[in-house]
Amino acid sequence: MSTQTPEAVNLDAELQRAIEHHQAGRHAEAEALYLAIVQAQPYHAIANHNVGLLAGQLGFHDAALPYLRTALSVNPDEGQFWLSYANGLLSAQQALEGLEIIESAIQRGLDNAESQALLTRARAAVAQLPQIPTTEEKQHIVALYQAGRYAEMENATHALLASYPESDFAWSVLGTALQLQGKDALSALQKTVELTPYDAQAHGNLGNAWQAAGQYGQAMDCYLRALEIEPDFAEAHGNLGSALVAQGRLSEAIHAYGRALAINPAYAMAHFNLGNTLKSAGDFEGAATSYRHALAIMPDDAELHANLGHALQALEQLDAALASHEMAVRLDGAKAAFQNNLGLCLKALKRPQDALDAFQRAHAIEPQNLDVLTNLGSALFTLGHKTEALETYQALLELDADNAASHNNLGLILRGMERLDDAIGAHRKALALDTSCSKTLQYLAEALAAARDFDGAANCLRQAIVLQPESADLHNRLGIVLQQAKCYDEALLAYGKALELEPELAITHNNIGSLHHEQKHCEVALKHFRQAIALDPGFAAAYIGMGLTYRLLHDYNAAIAAFRSATRYDSDNLAAYVNLSTTLCDNGQLQDAVASCRAALSIDPHCASVYSNLLFCLTHMGSSDPASLFAEHQKFADTFEVPLRASWPQHQNDPDPERILNVGFVSADFNNHAVANFILPILLNLVQSKRVVLHAYYTSLLRDEQSKSFEALFPHWHAVHHLSDAALAAQIESDGMDILIDLSGHTGGNRLLAFARKPAPVQASWIGYPGTTSLQAMDYFLCDRFYLPPGAMEEQFSEAIAYLPAAAPFLPSAQSPAVNTLPALQNGYITFGSFNRPSKLSREVIANWARLLRALPDSRMLMAAMPNNSSYETYIEWFASEGVARERIDFYPRTTTAAYLALHHKVDLCLDTFPYTGGTTTLHALWMGVPTLTIPGNTLPGRVSACALSHMGLTAFVAQDIDDFLAKGVYIANDIALLSDIRSNLRQLVSNSPMGRPDIIAAGFEGAIRTMWRRWVAGQAASSFEAPLEITQTQEHA
């Protein structure tokens, strides 16, 4: 037994009421009920049929047709529906369509008196119509269309219209022919619609023509009319979606494409356009799905692959995106856009050379494509092809001189080339073209800041803030510029405003931390770095700032942990690896430091400062044999100097061998630094000479009392920290330096790449680094015969050796306390000591010291200069494994200079590290009456202590090997009287030695540079020599 739902019962009842009203002539009531039923159930056959009949009875024949057509489509087996629809068509003056319907009905078996009467009526109506083209005439035009001969198709259609002026076929195909040729087809298609007002396809075609003309409202009217006639017209739904997209009505467009695909799931263009619309709406996942559906239907469509690549790229699925872009290029490699897209994807994948190749192919296809030129310029610049990048942007501006973005890009390139004035000019042009562009003001600010015009930069950012007062980023950038200008209070206000607008802006907390770090407010700095990390746990820069702050606190373990976190979250962060390597080196973890340097070089093989760090670390390591160490240094020259040699200048310096010489000193250490203590006593003598003019090129930002003293001392002081190596070399050459002295070597802050450009005729390295620079541009290395014995190690240097009376003088600290009596006399045991930094301590060094401690069981060990916040467990374990108990060792952290020097009152004899021996620490100990027992090495870093001791006549403290070290240590420790006597006389020995006579070293230096100069004037190559004593003596009395 069947049942009906309540809704169905209600509709049937409503239908019965409607029929009753209809039959009683109550047309309005009948119509209302029929339409209510159709609204509730659009495909209700009887309701549609009856409302169509009613409309026809009331004379609304056109309006009747959609309902009659729907009824027939729902139930084609109902004969009355065929008869009613045919009658409706004839009543609406659509005779051909009416004839077609009634003929179909009769063919289906509906052959009765009523159908025959309609057939007779339809034939009579058709006979009254104008003549229509023959099948052969139509086929001729179709053949022209299929052959792509559109101009001939147009002509043939005009000829057809001459014979059949009211042919809807002719007008329709004329519209098609015109559209295919890019001509105005509106009139033809409007005529088609006029002739066939109930042809959905005609309305759709007219809508397409309106859309092509940019008249989207009219286009939508046509599509909606087509859908009234044929609700399941998929193409009309799809084209309606396109018109909606053009008007920015994306959600409605997405719905329209959905309707089209519900009707025809194989409608590839609807999938494609839906994908584009979803992509525009930010739904990249949905877009990718739509593109894949389209590709299942059209797998060889290049544009589909390209658009899928865009969507996948936005989803950061870069490998999949690359495959799509490569397929697009494979299918249509002659399209510049596809090559350009491929380049952008390769750029995102950090494959800059492959990206450049793609952009160059795109440029070859479309040389005047502005987007391609922009990307090509950027790619060239990324790979260091700065001149080509500049030419590319200049070509772009020739094509579009009023393009503000292109002027900005040009400015960025010029800034990268360090042509700051030109960069500023380019950004000003961009600003003149678009005065309300905050981005241009930002770029201009960056260029002005790079030129050290912080006031100008700040003013630009303030103008940008007027345009975008709610931009936390701009307030943050203003803070950065003010911080660079050392306007810390104003910078804090700007940062505060940024946080007021965006309280969770991690970068601003990081910048506040950096500001406090600069001011050495370490705890406050750490607080803000921690806040930045809490807001963004993967913020590598905040970890780096935290690590640098811990370095200020000498908490190396915490600093190392912070830098490792930075590398974990950003494995390509060069600064993280650089700071990690430096801190590991300072903490004595040399193998790890070297590994970190190599990791940094894998990120940027052309980072000279990282390579210098690597060489510094290798120089400390006992495992570095001289030949391999020199080979590593030589790689530096091969990488960084060789490409520069071809552009070395032809020096035009006055070749007078006896004239006054301009002598420049380049250093980052004209401040409270050990190097400064060595060079200052010499400069105090040199500055009095009448034969030299001294220039300082200070490459550090640090300003302290010592740097102020240097500035006052030098006749010519140049603060050049902001200059690139190329710009520094250019200034040195412009200043006319005759002799240029490097005081850094491969230590931090060096400017060896300025020296590599050979800005002075004669260049020499001195004091700062115990080894070769490896540069051919560096002519000489200054030292003495104890430091580098003649004939012993010249093969470790690319430079010729200039021998001075002493490599450098020693300037005792003014905070040095008086020498005390030998502690052993009161203690009854020997106390050994070490004041060397942890980077010089190794397992092997501790083992050597432990042998001596075991041989003297009552002796003790004092280890100073230890890292703060360290447990020293590593050293304790090393000693313990060698049989030396913890209670025999005293650890002291890094401290003030005065306290450090006072610790020598507890030490009888210092034990040296190897292969990198003490330097300044050995000299300070000597001044405090404490000799150092050392083993000289076979590289320069291993000979510093031996050199100092030899100058004092204390060669008895220079052991030949580890066994001799033990023997000498036991012997000296057992001769308390000898140690006591030496202690009381050591300061005098230091003062009387060449190292205690900066005047003699200054004279030797002046004699050395005069010899270098004479050789250059004579055209002689650099070769080793000893500074002539007669010159030294002459200078001493000048």
CSV table of N, CA and C in Angstrom, one decimal, residues 630-747:
chain,number,residue,atom,x,y,z
A,630,PHE,N,98.4,26.9,5.5
A,630,PHE,CA,98.7,27.9,4.5
A,630,PHE,C,97.8,27.6,3.2
A,631,ALA,N,97.5,26.4,2.9
A,631,ALA,CA,96.6,26.1,1.8
A,631,ALA,C,95.2,26.7,2.0
A,632,GLU,N,94.8,26.5,3.3
A,632,GLU,CA,93.4,27.1,3.6
A,632,GLU,C,93.5,28.6,3.4
A,633,HIS,N,94.6,29.3,3.8
A,633,HIS,CA,94.7,30.7,3.7
A,633,HIS,C,94.7,31.1,2.2
A,634,GLN,N,95.4,30.2,1.4
A,634,GLN,CA,95.5,30.5,0.0
A,634,GLN,C,94.2,30.5,-0.7
A,635,LYS,N,93.3,29.6,-0.2
A,635,LYS,CA,92.0,29.5,-0.8
A,635,LYS,C,91.2,30.9,-0.7
A,636,PHE,N,91.5,31.5,0.4
A,636,PHE,CA,90.9,32.9,0.7
A,636,PHE,C,91.3,33.8,-0.5
A,637,ALA,N,92.6,33.8,-0.8
A,637,ALA,CA,93.0,34.7,-1.9
A,637,ALA,C,92.4,34.3,-3.2
A,638,ASP,N,92.4,33.0,-3.5
A,638,ASP,CA,91.8,32.5,-4.7
A,638,ASP,C,90.4,32.9,-4.9
A,639,THR,N,89.6,32.8,-3.8
A,639,THR,CA,88.2,33.1,-3.8
A,639,THR,C,87.9,34.6,-3.9
A,640,PHE,N,88.6,35.4,-3.2
A,640,PHE,CA,88.3,36.8,-3.0
A,640,PHE,C,89.2,37.8,-3.7
A,641,GLU,N,90.5,37.5,-3.8
A,641,GLU,CA,91.4,38.4,-4.4
A,641,GLU,C,91.5,38.2,-5.9
A,642,VAL,N,91.6,37.0,-6.4
A,642,VAL,CA,91.9,36.8,-7.8
A,642,VAL,C,90.9,37.5,-8.7
A,643,PRO,N,89.6,37.5,-8.4
A,643,PRO,CA,88.7,38.3,-9.3
A,643,PRO,C,88.9,39.8,-9.4
A,644,LEU,N,89.7,40.3,-8.4
A,644,LEU,CA,89.9,41.7,-8.3
A,644,LEU,C,91.2,42.2,-8.9
A,645,ARG,N,92.1,41.3,-9.2
A,645,ARG,CA,93.4,41.7,-9.6
A,645,ARG,C,93.5,42.4,-10.9
A,646,ALA,N,92.6,42.0,-11.8
A,646,ALA,CA,92.6,42.7,-13.1
A,646,ALA,C,92.2,44.1,-13.0
A,647,SER,N,91.6,44.6,-12.0
A,647,SER,CA,91.2,46.0,-11.9
A,647,SER,C,92.0,46.7,-10.9
A,648,TRP,N,93.2,46.2,-10.5
A,648,TRP,CA,94.1,46.9,-9.7
A,648,TRP,C,94.5,48.2,-10.4
A,649,PRO,N,94.6,49.3,-9.6
A,649,PRO,CA,94.9,50.6,-10.2
A,649,PRO,C,96.4,50.7,-10.6
A,650,GLN,N,96.7,51.6,-11.6
A,650,GLN,CA,98.1,51.9,-11.9
A,650,GLN,C,98.4,53.2,-11.0
A,651,HIS,N,99.2,52.9,-10.0
A,651,HIS,CA,99.4,54.0,-9.0
A,651,HIS,C,100.2,55.1,-9.6
A,652,GLN,N,99.7,56.3,-9.4
A,652,GLN,CA,100.4,57.5,-9.9
A,652,GLN,C,101.1,58.3,-8.8
A,653,ASN,N,101.5,57.7,-7.7
A,653,ASN,CA,102.1,58.3,-6.6
A,653,ASN,C,103.5,58.9,-7.0
A,654,ASP,N,103.8,60.0,-6.5
A,654,ASP,CA,105.1,60.7,-6.8
A,654,ASP,C,106.3,59.7,-6.5
A,655,PRO,N,107.1,59.3,-7.5
A,655,PRO,CA,108.1,58.3,-7.2
A,655,PRO,C,109.4,58.9,-6.7
A,656,ASP,N,109.3,59.8,-5.8
A,656,ASP,CA,110.5,60.4,-5.1
A,656,ASP,C,110.9,59.5,-4.0
A,657,PRO,N,112.0,58.8,-3.9
A,657,PRO,CA,112.3,57.9,-2.9
A,657,PRO,C,112.5,58.5,-1.5
A,658,GLU,N,112.8,59.8,-1.4
A,658,GLU,CA,113.1,60.4,-0.1
A,658,GLU,C,112.0,61.4,0.3
A,659,ARG,N,110.9,61.5,-0.3
A,659,ARG,CA,109.9,62.5,0.0
A,659,ARG,C,109.2,62.0,1.3
A,660,ILE,N,108.4,62.9,1.8
A,660,ILE,CA,107.5,62.6,2.9
A,660,ILE,C,106.4,61.6,2.5
A,661,LEU,N,106.2,60.6,3.3
A,661,LEU,CA,105.3,59.5,2.9
A,661,LEU,C,104.0,59.6,3.6
A,662,ASN,N,102.9,59.3,2.9
A,662,ASN,CA,101.6,59.2,3.5
A,662,ASN,C,101.4,57.7,3.9
A,663,VAL,N,101.3,57.5,5.2
A,663,VAL,CA,101.2,56.2,5.7
A,663,VAL,C,99.8,56.0,6.4
A,664,GLY,N,99.0,55.0,5.9
A,664,GLY,CA,97.7,54.8,6.4
A,664,GLY,C,97.7,53.5,7.3
A,665,PHE,N,97.0,53.5,8.4
A,665,PHE,CA,96.8,52.4,9.2
A,665,PHE,C,95.3,52.0,9.2
A,666,VAL,N,94.9,50.8,8.9
A,666,VAL,CA,93.6,50.3,8.8
A,666,VAL,C,93.3,49.4,9.9
A,667,SER,N,92.3,49.7,10.8
A,667,SER,CA,92.0,48.8,11.9
A,667,SER,C,90.6,49.0,12.5
A,668,ALA,N,90.0,48.0,13.0
A,668,ALA,CA,88.8,48.1,13.8
A,668,ALA,C,89.1,48.2,15.3
A,669,ASP,N,90.4,48.2,15.6
A,669,ASP,CA,90.8,48.1,17.0
A,669,ASP,C,91.4,49.3,17.6
A,670,PHE,N,91.1,50.5,17.0
A,670,PHE,CA,91.6,51.7,17.7
A,670,PHE,C,90.7,52.1,18.8
A,671,ASN,N,90.7,51.2,19.8
A,671,ASN,CA,89.8,51.4,21.0
A,671,ASN,C,90.4,50.6,22.1
A,672,ASN,N,89.7,50.3,23.1
A,672,ASN,CA,90.3,49.5,24.3
A,672,ASN,C,90.4,48.1,23.9
A,673,HIS,N,91.5,47.8,23.1
A,673,HIS,CA,91.8,46.5,22.6
A,673,HIS,C,93.3,46.2,22.7
A,674,ALA,N,93.6,44.9,22.7
A,674,ALA,CA,95.0,44.6,22.9
A,674,ALA,C,95.9,45.1,21.8
A,675,VAL,N,95.4,45.1,20.6
A,675,VAL,CA,96.2,45.6,19.4
A,675,VAL,C,96.5,47.1,19.7
A,676,ALA,N,95.5,47.8,20.2
A,676,ALA,CA,95.8,49.2,20.4
A,676,ALA,C,96.9,49.5,21.4
A,677,ASN,N,97.0,48.6,22.4
A,677,ASN,CA,98.1,48.7,23.4
A,677,ASN,C,99.4,48.5,22.8
A,678,PHE,N,99.5,47.7,21.7
A,678,PHE,CA,100.8,47.5,21.0
A,678,PHE,C,101.1,48.6,20.1
A,679,ILE,N,100.2,49.1,19.4
A,679,ILE,CA,100.5,50.1,18.3
A,679,ILE,C,100.6,51.5,18.9
A,680,LEU,N,99.9,51.8,20.0
A,680,LEU,CA,99.9,53.2,20.5
A,680,LEU,C,101.2,53.7,20.8
A,681,PRO,N,102.1,53.0,21.6
A,681,PRO,CA,103.4,53.5,21.9
A,681,PRO,C,104.3,53.8,20.6
A,682,ILE,N,104.1,53.0,19.6
A,682,ILE,CA,104.8,53.3,18.3
A,682,ILE,C,104.3,54.6,17.7
A,683,LEU,N,103.0,54.7,17.6
A,683,LEU,CA,102.4,55.9,17.0
A,683,LEU,C,102.8,57.2,17.7
A,684,LEU,N,102.9,57.1,19.0
A,684,LEU,CA,103.4,58.3,19.8
A,684,LEU,C,104.7,58.8,19.4
A,685,ASN,N,105.6,57.9,18.9
A,685,ASN,CA,106.9,58.2,18.4
A,685,ASN,C,106.8,58.6,16.9
A,686,LEU,N,106.0,57.9,16.1
A,686,LEU,CA,106.0,58.2,14.7
A,686,LEU,C,105.3,59.5,14.4
A,687,VAL,N,104.4,59.9,15.2
A,687,VAL,CA,103.7,61.2,14.9
A,687,VAL,C,104.6,62.4,15.0
A,688,GLN,N,105.8,62.2,15.6
A,688,GLN,CA,106.7,63.3,15.7
A,688,GLN,C,107.7,63.3,14.6
A,689,SER,N,107.6,62.3,13.7
A,689,SER,CA,108.5,62.3,12.6
A,689,SER,C,108.2,63.3,11.5
A,690,LYS,N,109.2,63.9,10.9
A,690,LYS,CA,109.0,64.9,9.8
A,690,LYS,C,108.9,64.2,8.4
A,691,ARG,N,109.1,62.9,8.4
A,691,ARG,CA,109.2,62.2,7.1
A,691,ARG,C,108.0,61.4,6.8
A,692,VAL,N,107.0,61.3,7.7
A,692,VAL,CA,105.8,60.6,7.4
A,692,VAL,C,104.6,61.4,7.9
A,693,VAL,N,103.5,61.2,7.2
A,693,VAL,CA,102.2,61.8,7.6
A,693,VAL,C,101.2,60.6,7.8
A,694,LEU,N,100.7,60.6,9.0
A,694,LEU,CA,99.9,59.4,9.5
A,694,LEU,C,98.4,59.6,9.2
A,695,HIS,N,97.8,58.5,8.7
A,695,HIS,CA,96.3,58.5,8.5
A,695,HIS,C,95.8,57.3,9.2
A,696,ALA,N,94.7,57.4,9.9
A,696,ALA,CA,94.0,56.3,10.5
A,696,ALA,C,92.7,56.1,9.7
A,697,TYR,N,92.4,54.8,9.4
A,697,TYR,CA,91.1,54.4,8.8
A,697,TYR,C,90.5,53.5,9.8
A,698,TYR,N,89.6,54.1,10.6
A,698,TYR,CA,88.9,53.3,11.7
A,698,TYR,C,87.7,52.7,11.2
A,699,THR,N,87.6,51.3,11.3
A,699,THR,CA,86.5,50.6,10.6
A,699,THR,C,85.5,50.1,11.6
A,700,SER,N,85.5,50.6,12.8
A,700,SER,CA,84.5,50.1,13.8
A,700,SER,C,83.6,51.3,14.3
A,701,LEU,N,82.4,50.9,14.7
A,701,LEU,CA,81.5,51.9,15.2
A,701,LEU,C,81.8,52.3,16.7
A,702,LEU,N,82.5,51.4,17.4
A,702,LEU,CA,82.8,51.6,18.8
A,702,LEU,C,83.5,52.9,19.1
A,703,ARG,N,83.0,53.6,20.0
A,703,ARG,CA,83.6,54.9,20.5
A,703,ARG,C,83.9,54.8,22.0
A,704,ASP,N,85.1,54.8,22.4
A,704,ASP,CA,85.4,54.8,23.8
A,704,ASP,C,86.5,55.8,24.1
A,705,GLU,N,87.0,55.9,25.3
A,705,GLU,CA,88.1,56.9,25.6
A,705,GLU,C,89.3,56.6,24.8
A,706,GLN,N,89.6,55.3,24.6
A,706,GLN,CA,90.8,55.0,23.9
A,706,GLN,C,90.7,55.4,22.4
A,707,SER,N,89.6,55.2,21.8
A,707,SER,CA,89.4,55.6,20.4
A,707,SER,C,89.5,57.1,20.3
A,708,LYS,N,89.0,57.8,21.3
A,708,LYS,CA,89.1,59.3,21.3
A,708,LYS,C,90.6,59.7,21.4
A,709,SER,N,91.4,59.0,22.1
A,709,SER,CA,92.8,59.3,22.2
A,709,SER,C,93.5,59.0,20.8
A,710,PHE,N,93.1,58.0,20.2
A,710,PHE,CA,93.7,57.7,18.8
A,710,PHE,C,93.3,58.8,17.9
A,711,GLU,N,92.0,59.2,17.9
A,711,GLU,CA,91.6,60.3,17.0
A,711,GLU,C,92.4,61.6,17.2
A,712,ALA,N,92.6,61.9,18.5
A,712,ALA,CA,93.4,63.1,18.8
A,712,ALA,C,94.8,62.9,18.3
A,713,LEU,N,95.4,61.7,18.3
A,713,LEU,CA,96.8,61.5,18.0
A,713,LEU,C,97.0,61.6,16.5
A,714,PHE,N,96.2,61.0,15.7
A,714,PHE,CA,96.4,60.9,14.3
A,714,PHE,C,96.2,62.3,13.6
A,715,PRO,N,97.1,62.8,12.8
A,715,PRO,CA,96.8,64.0,12.1
A,715,PRO,C,95.6,63.9,11.2
A,716,HIS,N,95.4,62.7,10.6
A,716,HIS,CA,94.3,62.5,9.7
A,716,HIS,C,93.5,61.3,10.2
A,717,TRP,N,92.3,61.5,10.7
A,717,TRP,CA,91.4,60.4,11.2
A,717,TRP,C,90.2,60.2,10.3
A,718,HIS,N,90.0,59.0,9.8
A,718,HIS,CA,88.9,58.7,8.9
A,718,HIS,C,88.0,57.7,9.5
A,719,ALA,N,86.8,58.0,9.9
A,719,ALA,CA,85.9,57.0,10.4
A,719,ALA,C,85.2,56.4,9.2
A,720,VAL,N,85.5,55.2,8.9
A,720,VAL,CA,85.1,54.6,7.6
A,720,VAL,C,84.2,53.3,7.8
A,721,HIS,N,83.7,53.1,9.0
A,721,HIS,CA,82.9,51.9,9.3
A,721,HIS,C,81.8,51.7,8.3
A,722,HIS,N,81.2,52.8,7.8
A,722,HIS,CA,80.0,52.7,7.0
A,722,HIS,C,80.4,52.4,5.5
A,723,LEU,N,81.7,52.5,5.1
A,723,LEU,CA,82.1,52.3,3.8
A,723,LEU,C,82.2,50.8,3.4
A,724,SER,N,81.8,50.4,2.2
A,724,SER,CA,82.1,49.1,1.8
A,724,SER,C,83.6,48.9,1.5
A,725,ASP,N,84.0,47.7,1.2
A,725,ASP,CA,85.4,47.5,0.9
A,725,ASP,C,85.8,48.3,-0.3
A,726,ALA,N,84.9,48.2,-1.3
A,726,ALA,CA,85.3,49.0,-2.6
A,726,ALA,C,85.3,50.5,-2.3
A,727,ALA,N,84.4,51.0,-1.6
A,727,ALA,CA,84.4,52.4,-1.3
A,727,ALA,C,85.6,52.8,-0.4
A,728,LEU,N,85.9,51.9,0.5
A,728,LEU,CA,87.1,52.2,1.4
A,728,LEU,C,88.4,52.3,0.5
A,729,ALA,N,88.5,51.3,-0.4
A,729,ALA,CA,89.7,51.3,-1.2
A,729,ALA,C,89.7,52.5,-2.1
A,730,ALA,N,88.6,52.9,-2.6
A,730,ALA,CA,88.5,54.1,-3.4
A,730,ALA,C,89.0,55.4,-2.6
A,731,GLN,N,88.5,55.5,-1.4
A,731,GLN,CA,88.9,56.6,-0.5
A,731,GLN,C,90.4,56.6,-0.3
A,732,ILE,N,90.9,55.4,0.1
A,732,ILE,CA,92.4,55.3,0.4
A,732,ILE,C,93.2,55.7,-0.9
A,733,GLU,N,92.8,55.3,-2.0
A,733,GLU,CA,93.5,55.7,-3.3
A,733,GLU,C,93.4,57.2,-3.5
A,734,SER,N,92.2,57.7,-3.3
A,734,SER,CA,91.9,59.1,-3.4
A,734,SER,C,92.8,59.9,-2.5
A,735,ASP,N,93.0,59.4,-1.2
A,735,ASP,CA,93.8,60.1,-0.2
A,735,ASP,C,95.2,60.1,-0.5
A,736,GLY,N,95.7,59.3,-1.5
A,736,GLY,CA,97.0,59.2,-1.9
A,736,GLY,C,98.0,58.5,-1.0
A,737,MET,N,97.5,57.4,-0.4
A,737,MET,CA,98.4,56.6,0.5
A,737,MET,C,99.5,56.0,-0.3
A,738,ASP,N,100.7,56.2,0.3
A,738,ASP,CA,101.9,55.5,-0.3
A,738,ASP,C,102.1,54.2,0.4
A,739,ILE,N,102.0,54.1,1.7
A,739,ILE,CA,102.1,52.9,2.4
A,739,ILE,C,100.8,52.6,3.2
A,740,LEU,N,100.3,51.4,3.1
A,740,LEU,CA,99.1,51.1,3.8
A,740,LEU,C,99.3,49.9,4.7
A,741,ILE,N,99.0,50.0,6.0
A,741,ILE,CA,99.3,49.0,7.0
A,741,ILE,C,98.0,48.4,7.5
A,742,ASP,N,97.9,47.1,7.4
A,742,ASP,CA,96.8,46.3,8.0
A,742,ASP,C,97.1,45.9,9.4
A,743,LEU,N,96.2,46.2,10.3
A,743,LEU,CA,96.5,45.8,11.7
A,743,LEU,C,95.5,44.8,12.2
A,744,SER,N,94.9,44.1,11.3
A,744,SER,CA,93.8,43.1,11.6
A,744,SER,C,94.1,41.7,11.1
A,745,GLY,N,94.7,41.5,9.9
A,745,GLY,CA,94.8,40.2,9.4
A,745,GLY,C,93.4,39.6,9.2
A,746,HIS,N,93.3,38.3,9.7
A,746,HIS,CA,92.0,37.6,9.6
A,746,HIS,C,91.2,37.6,10.9
A,747,THR,N,91.4,38.7,11.7
A,747,THR,CA,90.6,38.9,12.9
A,747,THR,C,89.3,39.6,12.6
